[in-house]
PDB file of C-alpha atoms in Angstrom:
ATOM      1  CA  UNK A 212      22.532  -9.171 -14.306  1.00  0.00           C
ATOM      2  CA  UNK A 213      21.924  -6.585 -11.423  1.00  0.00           C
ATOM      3  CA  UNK A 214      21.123  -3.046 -12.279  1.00  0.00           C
ATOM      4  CA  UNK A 215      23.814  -0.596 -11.884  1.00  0.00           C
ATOM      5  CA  UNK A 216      23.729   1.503  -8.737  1.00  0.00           C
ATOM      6  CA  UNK A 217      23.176   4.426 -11.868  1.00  0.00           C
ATOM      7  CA  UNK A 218      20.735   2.174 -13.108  1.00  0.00           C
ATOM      8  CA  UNK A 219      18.574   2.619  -9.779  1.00  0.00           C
ATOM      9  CA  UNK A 220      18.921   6.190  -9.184  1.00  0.00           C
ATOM     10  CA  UNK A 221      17.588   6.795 -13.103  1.00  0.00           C
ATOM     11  CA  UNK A 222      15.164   4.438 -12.502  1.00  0.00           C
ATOM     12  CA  UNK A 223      13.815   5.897  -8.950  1.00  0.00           C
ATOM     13  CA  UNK A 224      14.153   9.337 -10.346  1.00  0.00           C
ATOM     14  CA  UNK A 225      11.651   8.789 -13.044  1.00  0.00           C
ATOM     15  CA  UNK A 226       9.409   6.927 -10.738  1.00  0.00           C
ATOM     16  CA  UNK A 227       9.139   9.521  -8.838  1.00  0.00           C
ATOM     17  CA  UNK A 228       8.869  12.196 -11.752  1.00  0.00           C
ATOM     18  CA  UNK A 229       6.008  10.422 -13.118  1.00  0.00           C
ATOM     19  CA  UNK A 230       4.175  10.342  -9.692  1.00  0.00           C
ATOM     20  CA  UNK A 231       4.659  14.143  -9.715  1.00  0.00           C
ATOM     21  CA  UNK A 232       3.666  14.559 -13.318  1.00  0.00           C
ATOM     22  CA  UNK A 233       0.913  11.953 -13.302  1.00  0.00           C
ATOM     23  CA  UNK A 234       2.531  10.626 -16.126  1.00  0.00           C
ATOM     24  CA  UNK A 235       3.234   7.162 -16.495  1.00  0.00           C
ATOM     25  CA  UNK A 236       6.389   5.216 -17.544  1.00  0.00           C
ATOM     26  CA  UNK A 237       7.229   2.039 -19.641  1.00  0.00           C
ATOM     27  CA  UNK A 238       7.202  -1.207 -17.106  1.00  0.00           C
ATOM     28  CA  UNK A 239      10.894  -1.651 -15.791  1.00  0.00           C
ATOM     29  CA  UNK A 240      10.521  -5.335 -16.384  1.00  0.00           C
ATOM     30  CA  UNK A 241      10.581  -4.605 -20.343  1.00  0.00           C
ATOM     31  CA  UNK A 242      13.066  -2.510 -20.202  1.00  0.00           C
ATOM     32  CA  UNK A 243      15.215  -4.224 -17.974  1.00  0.00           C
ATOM     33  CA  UNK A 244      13.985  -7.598 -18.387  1.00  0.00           C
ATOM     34  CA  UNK A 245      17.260  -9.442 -16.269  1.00  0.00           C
ATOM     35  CA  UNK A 246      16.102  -7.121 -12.766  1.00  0.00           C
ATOM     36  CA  UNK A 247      15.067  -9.115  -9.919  1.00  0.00           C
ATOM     37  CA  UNK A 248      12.964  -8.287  -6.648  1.00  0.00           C
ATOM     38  CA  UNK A 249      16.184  -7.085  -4.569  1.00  0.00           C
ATOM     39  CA  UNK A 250      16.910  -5.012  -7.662  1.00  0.00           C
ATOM     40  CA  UNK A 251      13.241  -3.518  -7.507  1.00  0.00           C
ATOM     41  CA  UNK A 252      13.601  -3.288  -3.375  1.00  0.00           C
ATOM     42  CA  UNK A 253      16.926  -1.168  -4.164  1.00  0.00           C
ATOM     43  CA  UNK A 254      14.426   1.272  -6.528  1.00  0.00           C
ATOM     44  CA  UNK A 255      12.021   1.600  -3.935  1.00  0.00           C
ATOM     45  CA  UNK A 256      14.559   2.400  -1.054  1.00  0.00           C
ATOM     46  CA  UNK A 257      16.268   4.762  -3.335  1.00  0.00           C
ATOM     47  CA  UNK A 258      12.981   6.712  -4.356  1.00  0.00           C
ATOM     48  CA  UNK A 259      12.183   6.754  -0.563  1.00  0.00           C
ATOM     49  CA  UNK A 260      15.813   8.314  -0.038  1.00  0.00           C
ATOM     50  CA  UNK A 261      14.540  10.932  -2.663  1.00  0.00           C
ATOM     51  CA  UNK A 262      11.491  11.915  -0.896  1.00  0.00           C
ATOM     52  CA  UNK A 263      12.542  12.029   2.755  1.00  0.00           C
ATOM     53  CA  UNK A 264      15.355  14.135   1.165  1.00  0.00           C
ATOM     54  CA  UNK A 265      12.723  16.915   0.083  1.00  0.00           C
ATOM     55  CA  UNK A 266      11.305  16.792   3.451  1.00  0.00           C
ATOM     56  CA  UNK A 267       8.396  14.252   3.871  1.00  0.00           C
ATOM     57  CA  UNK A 268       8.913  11.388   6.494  1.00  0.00           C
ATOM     58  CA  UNK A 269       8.098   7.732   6.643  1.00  0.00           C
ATOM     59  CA  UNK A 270       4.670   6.702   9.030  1.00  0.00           C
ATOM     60  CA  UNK A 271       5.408   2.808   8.291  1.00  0.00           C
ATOM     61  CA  UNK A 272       4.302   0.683   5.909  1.00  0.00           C
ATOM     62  CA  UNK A 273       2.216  -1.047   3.460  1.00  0.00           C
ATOM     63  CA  UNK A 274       1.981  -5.235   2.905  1.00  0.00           C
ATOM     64  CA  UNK A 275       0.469  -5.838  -0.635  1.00  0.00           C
ATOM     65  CA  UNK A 276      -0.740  -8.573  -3.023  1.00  0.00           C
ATOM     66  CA  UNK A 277      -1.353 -10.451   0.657  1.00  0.00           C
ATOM     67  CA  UNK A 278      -4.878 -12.004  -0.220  1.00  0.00           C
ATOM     68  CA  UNK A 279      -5.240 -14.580  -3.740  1.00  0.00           C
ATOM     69  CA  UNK A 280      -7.582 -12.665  -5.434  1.00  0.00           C
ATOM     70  CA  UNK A 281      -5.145  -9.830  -5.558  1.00  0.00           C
ATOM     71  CA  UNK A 282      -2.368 -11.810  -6.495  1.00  0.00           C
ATOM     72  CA  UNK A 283      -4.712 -13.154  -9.155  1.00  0.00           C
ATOM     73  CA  UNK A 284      -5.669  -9.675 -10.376  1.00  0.00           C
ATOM     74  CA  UNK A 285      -1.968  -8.336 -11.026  1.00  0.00           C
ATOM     75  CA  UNK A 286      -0.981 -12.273 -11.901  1.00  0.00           C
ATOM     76  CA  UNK A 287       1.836 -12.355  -9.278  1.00  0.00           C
ATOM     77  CA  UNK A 288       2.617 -14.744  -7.049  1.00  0.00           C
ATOM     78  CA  UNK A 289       4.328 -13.110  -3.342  1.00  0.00           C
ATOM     79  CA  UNK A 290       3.495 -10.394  -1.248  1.00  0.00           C
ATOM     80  CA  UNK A 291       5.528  -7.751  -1.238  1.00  0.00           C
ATOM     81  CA  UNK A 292       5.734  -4.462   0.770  1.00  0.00           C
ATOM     82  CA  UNK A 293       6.440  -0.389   0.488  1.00  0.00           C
ATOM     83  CA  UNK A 294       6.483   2.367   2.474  1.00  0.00           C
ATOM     84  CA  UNK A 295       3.835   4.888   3.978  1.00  0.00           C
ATOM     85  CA  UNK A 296       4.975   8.554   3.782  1.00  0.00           C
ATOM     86  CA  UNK A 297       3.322  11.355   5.517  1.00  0.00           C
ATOM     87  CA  UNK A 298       2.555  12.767   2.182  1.00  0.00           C
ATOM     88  CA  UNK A 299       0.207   9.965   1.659  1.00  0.00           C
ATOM     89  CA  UNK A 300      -2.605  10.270   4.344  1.00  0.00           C
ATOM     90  CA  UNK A 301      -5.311  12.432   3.221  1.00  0.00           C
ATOM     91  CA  UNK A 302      -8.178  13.580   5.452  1.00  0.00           C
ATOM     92  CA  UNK A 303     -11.404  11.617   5.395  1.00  0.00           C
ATOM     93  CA  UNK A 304     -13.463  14.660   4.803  1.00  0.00           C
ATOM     94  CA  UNK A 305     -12.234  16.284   1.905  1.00  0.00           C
ATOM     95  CA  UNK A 306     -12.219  15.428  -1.452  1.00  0.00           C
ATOM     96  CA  UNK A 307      -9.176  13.778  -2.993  1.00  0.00           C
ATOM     97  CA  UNK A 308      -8.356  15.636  -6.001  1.00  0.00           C
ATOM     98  CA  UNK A 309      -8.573  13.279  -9.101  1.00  0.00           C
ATOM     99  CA  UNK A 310      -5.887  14.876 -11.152  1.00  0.00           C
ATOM    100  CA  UNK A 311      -3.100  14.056  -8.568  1.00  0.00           C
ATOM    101  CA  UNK A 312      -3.022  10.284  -9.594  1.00  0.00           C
ATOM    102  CA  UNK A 313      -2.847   8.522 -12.559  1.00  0.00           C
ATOM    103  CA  UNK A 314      -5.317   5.062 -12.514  1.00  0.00           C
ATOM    104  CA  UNK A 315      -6.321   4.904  -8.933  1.00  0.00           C
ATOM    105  CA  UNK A 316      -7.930   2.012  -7.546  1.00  0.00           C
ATOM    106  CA  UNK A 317      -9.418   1.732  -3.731  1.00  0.00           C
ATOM    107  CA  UNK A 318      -8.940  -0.911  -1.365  1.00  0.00           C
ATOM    108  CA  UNK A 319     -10.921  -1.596   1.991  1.00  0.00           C
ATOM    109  CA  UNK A 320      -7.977  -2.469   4.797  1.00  0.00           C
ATOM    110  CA  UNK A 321      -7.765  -3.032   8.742  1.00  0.00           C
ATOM    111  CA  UNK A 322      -5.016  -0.495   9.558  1.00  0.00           C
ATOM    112  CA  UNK A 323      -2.526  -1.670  12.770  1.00  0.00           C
ATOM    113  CA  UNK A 324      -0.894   1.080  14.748  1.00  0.00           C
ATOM    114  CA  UNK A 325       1.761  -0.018  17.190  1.00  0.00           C
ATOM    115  CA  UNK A 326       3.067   1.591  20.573  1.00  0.00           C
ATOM    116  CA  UNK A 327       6.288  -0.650  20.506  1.00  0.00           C
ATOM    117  CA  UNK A 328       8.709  -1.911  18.529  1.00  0.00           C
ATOM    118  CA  UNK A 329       9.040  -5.218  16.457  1.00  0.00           C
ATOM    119  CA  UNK A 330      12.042  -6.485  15.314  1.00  0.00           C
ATOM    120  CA  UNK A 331      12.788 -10.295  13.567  1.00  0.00           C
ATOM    121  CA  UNK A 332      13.172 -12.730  12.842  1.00  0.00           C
ATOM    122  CA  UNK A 333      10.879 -14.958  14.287  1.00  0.00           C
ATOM    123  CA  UNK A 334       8.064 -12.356  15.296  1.00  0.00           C
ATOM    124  CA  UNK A 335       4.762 -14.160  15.406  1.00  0.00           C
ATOM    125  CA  UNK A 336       0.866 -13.388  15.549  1.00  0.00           C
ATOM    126  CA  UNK A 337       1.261 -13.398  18.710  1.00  0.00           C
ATOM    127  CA  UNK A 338       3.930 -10.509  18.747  1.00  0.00           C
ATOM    128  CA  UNK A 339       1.979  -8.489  16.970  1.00  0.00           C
ATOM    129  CA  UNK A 340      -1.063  -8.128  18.431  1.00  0.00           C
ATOM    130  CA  UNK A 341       0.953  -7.610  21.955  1.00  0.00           C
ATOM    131  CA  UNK A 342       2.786  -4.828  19.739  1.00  0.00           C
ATOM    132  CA  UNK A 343      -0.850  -3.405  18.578  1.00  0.00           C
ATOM    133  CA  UNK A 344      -2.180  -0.357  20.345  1.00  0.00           C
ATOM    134  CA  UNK A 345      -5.445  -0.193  18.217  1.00  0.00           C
ATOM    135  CA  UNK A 346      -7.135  -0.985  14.925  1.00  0.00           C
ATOM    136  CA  UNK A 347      -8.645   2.002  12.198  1.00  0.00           C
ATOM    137  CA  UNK A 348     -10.602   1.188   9.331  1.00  0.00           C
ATOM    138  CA  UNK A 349      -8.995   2.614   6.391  1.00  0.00           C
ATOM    139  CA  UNK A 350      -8.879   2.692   2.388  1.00  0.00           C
ATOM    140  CA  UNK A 351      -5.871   2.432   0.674  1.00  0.00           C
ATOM    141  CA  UNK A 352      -5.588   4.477  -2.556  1.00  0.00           C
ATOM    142  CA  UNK A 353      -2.956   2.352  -5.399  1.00  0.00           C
ATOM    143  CA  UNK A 354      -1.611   3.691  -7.892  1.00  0.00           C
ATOM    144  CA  UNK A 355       0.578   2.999 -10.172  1.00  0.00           C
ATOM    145  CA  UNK A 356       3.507   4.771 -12.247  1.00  0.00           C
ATOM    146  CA  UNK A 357       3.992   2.316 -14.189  1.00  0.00           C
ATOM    147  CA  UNK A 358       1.472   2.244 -17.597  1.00  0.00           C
ATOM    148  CA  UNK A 359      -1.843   0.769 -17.737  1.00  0.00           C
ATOM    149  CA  UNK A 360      -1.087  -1.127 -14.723  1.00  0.00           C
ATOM    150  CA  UNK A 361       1.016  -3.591 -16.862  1.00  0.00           C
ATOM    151  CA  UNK A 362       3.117  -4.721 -13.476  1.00  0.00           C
ATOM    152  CA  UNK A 363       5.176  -7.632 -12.656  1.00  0.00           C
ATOM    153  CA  UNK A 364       6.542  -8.179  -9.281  1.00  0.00           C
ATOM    154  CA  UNK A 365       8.970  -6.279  -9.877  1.00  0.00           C
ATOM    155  CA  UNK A 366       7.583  -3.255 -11.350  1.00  0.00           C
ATOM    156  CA  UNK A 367       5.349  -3.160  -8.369  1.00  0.00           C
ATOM    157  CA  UNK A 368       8.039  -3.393  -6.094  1.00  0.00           C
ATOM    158  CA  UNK A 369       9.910  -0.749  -7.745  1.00  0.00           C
ATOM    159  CA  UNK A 370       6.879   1.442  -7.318  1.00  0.00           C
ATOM    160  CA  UNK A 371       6.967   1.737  -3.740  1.00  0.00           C
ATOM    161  CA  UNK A 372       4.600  -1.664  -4.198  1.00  0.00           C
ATOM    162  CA  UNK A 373       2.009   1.093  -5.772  1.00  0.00           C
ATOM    163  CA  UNK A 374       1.229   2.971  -2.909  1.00  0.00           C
ATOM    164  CA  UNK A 375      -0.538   6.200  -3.513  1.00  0.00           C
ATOM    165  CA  UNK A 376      -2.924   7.291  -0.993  1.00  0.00           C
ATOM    166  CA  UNK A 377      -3.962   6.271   2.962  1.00  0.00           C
ATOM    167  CA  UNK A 378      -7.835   7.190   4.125  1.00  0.00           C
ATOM    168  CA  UNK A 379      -8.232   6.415   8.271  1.00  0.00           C
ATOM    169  CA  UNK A 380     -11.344   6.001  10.121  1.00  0.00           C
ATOM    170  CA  UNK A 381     -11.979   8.152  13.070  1.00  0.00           C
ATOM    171  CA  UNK A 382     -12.901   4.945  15.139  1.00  0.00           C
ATOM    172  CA  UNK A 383      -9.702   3.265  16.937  1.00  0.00           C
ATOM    173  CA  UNK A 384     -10.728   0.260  18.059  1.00  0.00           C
ATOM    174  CA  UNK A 385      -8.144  -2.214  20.562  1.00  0.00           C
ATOM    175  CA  UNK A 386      -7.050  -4.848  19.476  1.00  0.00           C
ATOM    176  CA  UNK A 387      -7.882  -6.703  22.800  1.00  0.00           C
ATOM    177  CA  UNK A 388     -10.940  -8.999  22.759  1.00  0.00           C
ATOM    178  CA  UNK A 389     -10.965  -8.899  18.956  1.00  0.00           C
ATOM    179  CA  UNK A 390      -9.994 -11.631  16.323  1.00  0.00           C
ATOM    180  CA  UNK A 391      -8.695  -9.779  13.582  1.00  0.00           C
ATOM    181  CA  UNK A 392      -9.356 -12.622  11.156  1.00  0.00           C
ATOM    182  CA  UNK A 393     -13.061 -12.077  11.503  1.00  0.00           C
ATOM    183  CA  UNK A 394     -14.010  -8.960  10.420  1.00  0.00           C
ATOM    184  CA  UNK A 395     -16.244  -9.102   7.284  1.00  0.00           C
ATOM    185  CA  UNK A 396     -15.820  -5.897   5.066  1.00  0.00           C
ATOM    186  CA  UNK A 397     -18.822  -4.320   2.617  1.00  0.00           C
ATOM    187  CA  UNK A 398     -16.892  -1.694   0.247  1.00  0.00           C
ATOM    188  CA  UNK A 399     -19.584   0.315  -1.787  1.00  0.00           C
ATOM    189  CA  UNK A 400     -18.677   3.001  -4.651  1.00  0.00           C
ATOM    190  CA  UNK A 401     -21.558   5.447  -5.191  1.00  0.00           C
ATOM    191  CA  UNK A 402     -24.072   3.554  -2.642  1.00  0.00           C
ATOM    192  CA  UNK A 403     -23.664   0.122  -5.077  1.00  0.00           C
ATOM    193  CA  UNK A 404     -21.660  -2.887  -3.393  1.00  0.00           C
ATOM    194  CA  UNK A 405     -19.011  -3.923  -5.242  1.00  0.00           C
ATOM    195  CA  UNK A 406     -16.544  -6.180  -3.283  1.00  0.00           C
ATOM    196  CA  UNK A 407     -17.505  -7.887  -0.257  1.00  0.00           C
ATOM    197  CA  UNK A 408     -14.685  -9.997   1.496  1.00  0.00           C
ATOM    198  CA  UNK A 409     -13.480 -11.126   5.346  1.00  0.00           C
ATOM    199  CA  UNK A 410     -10.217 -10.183   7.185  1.00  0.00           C
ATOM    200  CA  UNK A 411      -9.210 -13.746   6.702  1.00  0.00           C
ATOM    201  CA  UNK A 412      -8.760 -14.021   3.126  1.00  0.00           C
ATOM    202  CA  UNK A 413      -5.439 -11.797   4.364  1.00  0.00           C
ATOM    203  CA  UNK A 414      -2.722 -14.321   4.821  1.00  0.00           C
ATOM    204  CA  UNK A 415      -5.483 -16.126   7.065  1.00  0.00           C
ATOM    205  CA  UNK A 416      -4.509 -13.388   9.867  1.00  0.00           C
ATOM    206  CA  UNK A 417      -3.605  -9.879   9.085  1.00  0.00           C
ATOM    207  CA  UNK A 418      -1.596  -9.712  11.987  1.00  0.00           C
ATOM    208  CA  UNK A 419       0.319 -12.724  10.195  1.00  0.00           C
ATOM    209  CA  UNK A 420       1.240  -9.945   7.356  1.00  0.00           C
ATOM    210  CA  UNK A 421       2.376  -7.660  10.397  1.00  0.00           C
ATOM    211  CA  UNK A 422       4.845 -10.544  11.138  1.00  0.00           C
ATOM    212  CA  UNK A 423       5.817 -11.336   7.523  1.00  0.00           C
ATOM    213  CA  UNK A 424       6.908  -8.100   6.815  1.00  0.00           C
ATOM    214  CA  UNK A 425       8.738  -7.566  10.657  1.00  0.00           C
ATOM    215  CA  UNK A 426      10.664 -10.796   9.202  1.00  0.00           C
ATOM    216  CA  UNK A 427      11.284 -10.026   5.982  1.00  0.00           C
ATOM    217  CA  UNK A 428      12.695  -6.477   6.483  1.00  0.00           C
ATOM    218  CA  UNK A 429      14.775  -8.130   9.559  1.00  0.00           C
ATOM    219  CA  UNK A 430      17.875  -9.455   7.470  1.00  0.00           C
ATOM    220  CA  UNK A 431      18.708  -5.723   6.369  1.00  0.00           C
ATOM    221  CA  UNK A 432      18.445  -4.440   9.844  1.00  0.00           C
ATOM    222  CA  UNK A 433      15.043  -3.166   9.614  1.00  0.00           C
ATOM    223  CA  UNK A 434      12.602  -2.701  12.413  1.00  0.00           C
ATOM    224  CA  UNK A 435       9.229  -1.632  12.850  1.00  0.00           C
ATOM    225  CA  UNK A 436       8.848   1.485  15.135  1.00  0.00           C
ATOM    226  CA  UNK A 437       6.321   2.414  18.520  1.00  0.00           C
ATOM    227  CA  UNK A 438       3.700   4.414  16.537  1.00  0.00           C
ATOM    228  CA  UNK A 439       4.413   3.043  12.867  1.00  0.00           C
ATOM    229  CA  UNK A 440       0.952   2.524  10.723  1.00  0.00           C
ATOM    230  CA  UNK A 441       0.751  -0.817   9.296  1.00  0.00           C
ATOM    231  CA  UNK A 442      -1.481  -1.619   6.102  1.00  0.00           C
ATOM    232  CA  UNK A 443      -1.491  -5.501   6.235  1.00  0.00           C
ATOM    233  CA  UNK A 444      -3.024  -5.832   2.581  1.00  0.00           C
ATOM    234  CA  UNK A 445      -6.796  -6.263   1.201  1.00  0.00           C
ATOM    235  CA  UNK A 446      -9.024  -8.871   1.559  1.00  0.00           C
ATOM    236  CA  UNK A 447     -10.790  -7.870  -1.658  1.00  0.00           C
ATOM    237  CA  UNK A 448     -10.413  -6.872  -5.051  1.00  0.00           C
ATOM    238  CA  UNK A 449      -9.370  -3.351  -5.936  1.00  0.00           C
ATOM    239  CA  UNK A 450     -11.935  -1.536  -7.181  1.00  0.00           C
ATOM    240  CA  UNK A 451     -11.305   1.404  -9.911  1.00  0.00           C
ATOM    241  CA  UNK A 452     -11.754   5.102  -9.331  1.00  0.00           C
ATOM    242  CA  UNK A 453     -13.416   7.522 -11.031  1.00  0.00           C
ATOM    243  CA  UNK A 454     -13.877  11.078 -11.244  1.00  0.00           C
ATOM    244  CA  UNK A 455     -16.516  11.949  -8.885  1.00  0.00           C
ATOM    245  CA  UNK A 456     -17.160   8.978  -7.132  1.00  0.00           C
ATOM    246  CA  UNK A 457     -17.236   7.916  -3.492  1.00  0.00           C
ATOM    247  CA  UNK A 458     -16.431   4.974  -2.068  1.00  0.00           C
ATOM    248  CA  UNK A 459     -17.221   3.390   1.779  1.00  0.00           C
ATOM    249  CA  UNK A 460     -15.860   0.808   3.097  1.00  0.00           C
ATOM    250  CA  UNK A 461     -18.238  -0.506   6.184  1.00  0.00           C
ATOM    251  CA  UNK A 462     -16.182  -2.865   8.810  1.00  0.00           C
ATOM    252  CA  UNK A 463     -17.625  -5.268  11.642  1.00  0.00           C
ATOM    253  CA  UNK A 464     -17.146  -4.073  14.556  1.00  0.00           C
ATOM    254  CA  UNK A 465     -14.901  -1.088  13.316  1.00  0.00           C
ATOM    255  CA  UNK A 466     -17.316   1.131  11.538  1.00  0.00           C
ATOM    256  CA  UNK A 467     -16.517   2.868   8.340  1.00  0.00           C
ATOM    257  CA  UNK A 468     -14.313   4.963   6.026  1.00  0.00           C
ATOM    258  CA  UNK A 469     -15.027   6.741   2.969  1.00  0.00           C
ATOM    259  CA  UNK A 470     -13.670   9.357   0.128  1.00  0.00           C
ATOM    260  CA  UNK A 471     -14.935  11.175  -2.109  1.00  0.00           C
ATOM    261  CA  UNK A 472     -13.279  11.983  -5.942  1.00  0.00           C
ATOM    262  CA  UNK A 473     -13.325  15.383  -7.276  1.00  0.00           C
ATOM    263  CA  UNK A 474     -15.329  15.583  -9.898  1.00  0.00           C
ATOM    264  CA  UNK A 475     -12.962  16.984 -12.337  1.00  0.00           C
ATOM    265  CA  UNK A 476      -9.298  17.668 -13.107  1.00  0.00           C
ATOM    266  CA  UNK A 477      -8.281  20.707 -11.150  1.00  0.00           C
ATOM    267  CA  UNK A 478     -11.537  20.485  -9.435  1.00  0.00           C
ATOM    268  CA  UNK A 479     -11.290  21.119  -5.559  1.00  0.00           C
ATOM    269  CA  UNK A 480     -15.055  19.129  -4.576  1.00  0.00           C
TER     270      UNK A 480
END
């Protein structure tokens, strides 16, 4: 059975209490074992609806669990998507205090930016990088609300698809003359590689997750807007932070990225 419209606002309220609190909660799916994805979607656009209300705004938008080895690390079997807020980006160069999230993990990403609209069905590769303005480097920052990362597709969902945190280069790079499924990526935490992976692995095209989400958002009326940020998904594991460490991600042909941890809770550096 479908949740209850009450049954969604509960549910997004104390999603979005435990992101304040950095406290998590008991998985939805447990709980509410009959929800499906559209019931997790309606969570996610309700916390949204929350947030916007207290003033931030959305930038665009995330595509997750695009590559296999992330659907093999949270065992699910789709992508999915979620929102970017403006709350979310955090300056390169200053440390990202520790205490603010819960169980963060770090993920090396090739960041779209559009300067016009796309709109499905039927958008295609092609589409998209006509739509793209430039390329950034980034790091994207998960988290999740939900406890000890025990998520299901629909917990993720629910959880704004455990978005937490957006790190940009300072390198835009145009799209033009570059294939974005052939950009190898080197992501190092505290000068040791850890992941290595290749733009491919990323529905075979990142741009192709630009176009999966332009199509799946299309049947609700949803559009992607001149300017929106795109994360199209990673093409490597995500790798667990800790207090104090820093992590760089080095791209071909885009350069780098990297953030440093504070070192404690309620440490500033």
């Amino acid at each position: 059975m479908s949740l209850t419209e009450e049954d969604v606002r509960r549910l997004a309220a104390q999603l979005w209490d435990a992101e304040q609190r950095s406290v998590p909660v008991e998985p939805i799916s447990r709980r509410h074992p009959g929800a499906d994805v559209d019931d997790a979607y309606r969570i996610q656009l309700e916390g949204i609806r929350l947030r916007v209300e207290q003033g931030d705004s959305v930038r665009g938008h995330k595509v997750g669990l695009t590559a296999r080895v992330m659907q093999q690390q949270f065992g699910v079997d789709r992508p999915d998507f979620g929102h970017l807020l403006g709350s979310m980006f955090h300056p390169e160069g200053e440390p990202l205090p520790v205490d603010a999230l819960i169980a963060p993990r770090v993920e090396p990403e090739l960041a779209f930016v559009l300067d016009r609209p796309l709109q499905g069905p039927w958008v295609t590769v092609a589409d998209v990088l006509a739509a793209t303005a430039f390329v950034l480097p980034a790091l994207e920052i998960i988290d999740s609300r939900i406890q000890d990362w025990q998520i299901g597709i629909v917990d993720t969902v629910a959880d704004n698809a455990s978005s937490a945190r957006v790190v940009l280069g300072g390198v835009r790079t145009p799209i033009t003359g570059l294939d974005p499924r052939l950009i190898g990526v080197v992501l190092r935490r505290n000068g040791e590689i850890v992941e290595t992976g290749a733009s491919g692995a990323v529905l075979g095209n990142p741009a192709q997750a630009v176009a999966w989400l332009a199509n799946t958002i299309a049947p609700g009326g949803g559009a992607l807007r001149e300017g929106d940020l795109i994360m199209p998904g990673t093409c490597t594991r995500a790798v667990d932070m800790r207090p104090g460490d820093t992590v760089r991600a080095d791209f071909e042909h885009l350069g780098h990225v990297g953030v440093t941890f504070s070192s404690a809770v309620g440490s500033a550096a």
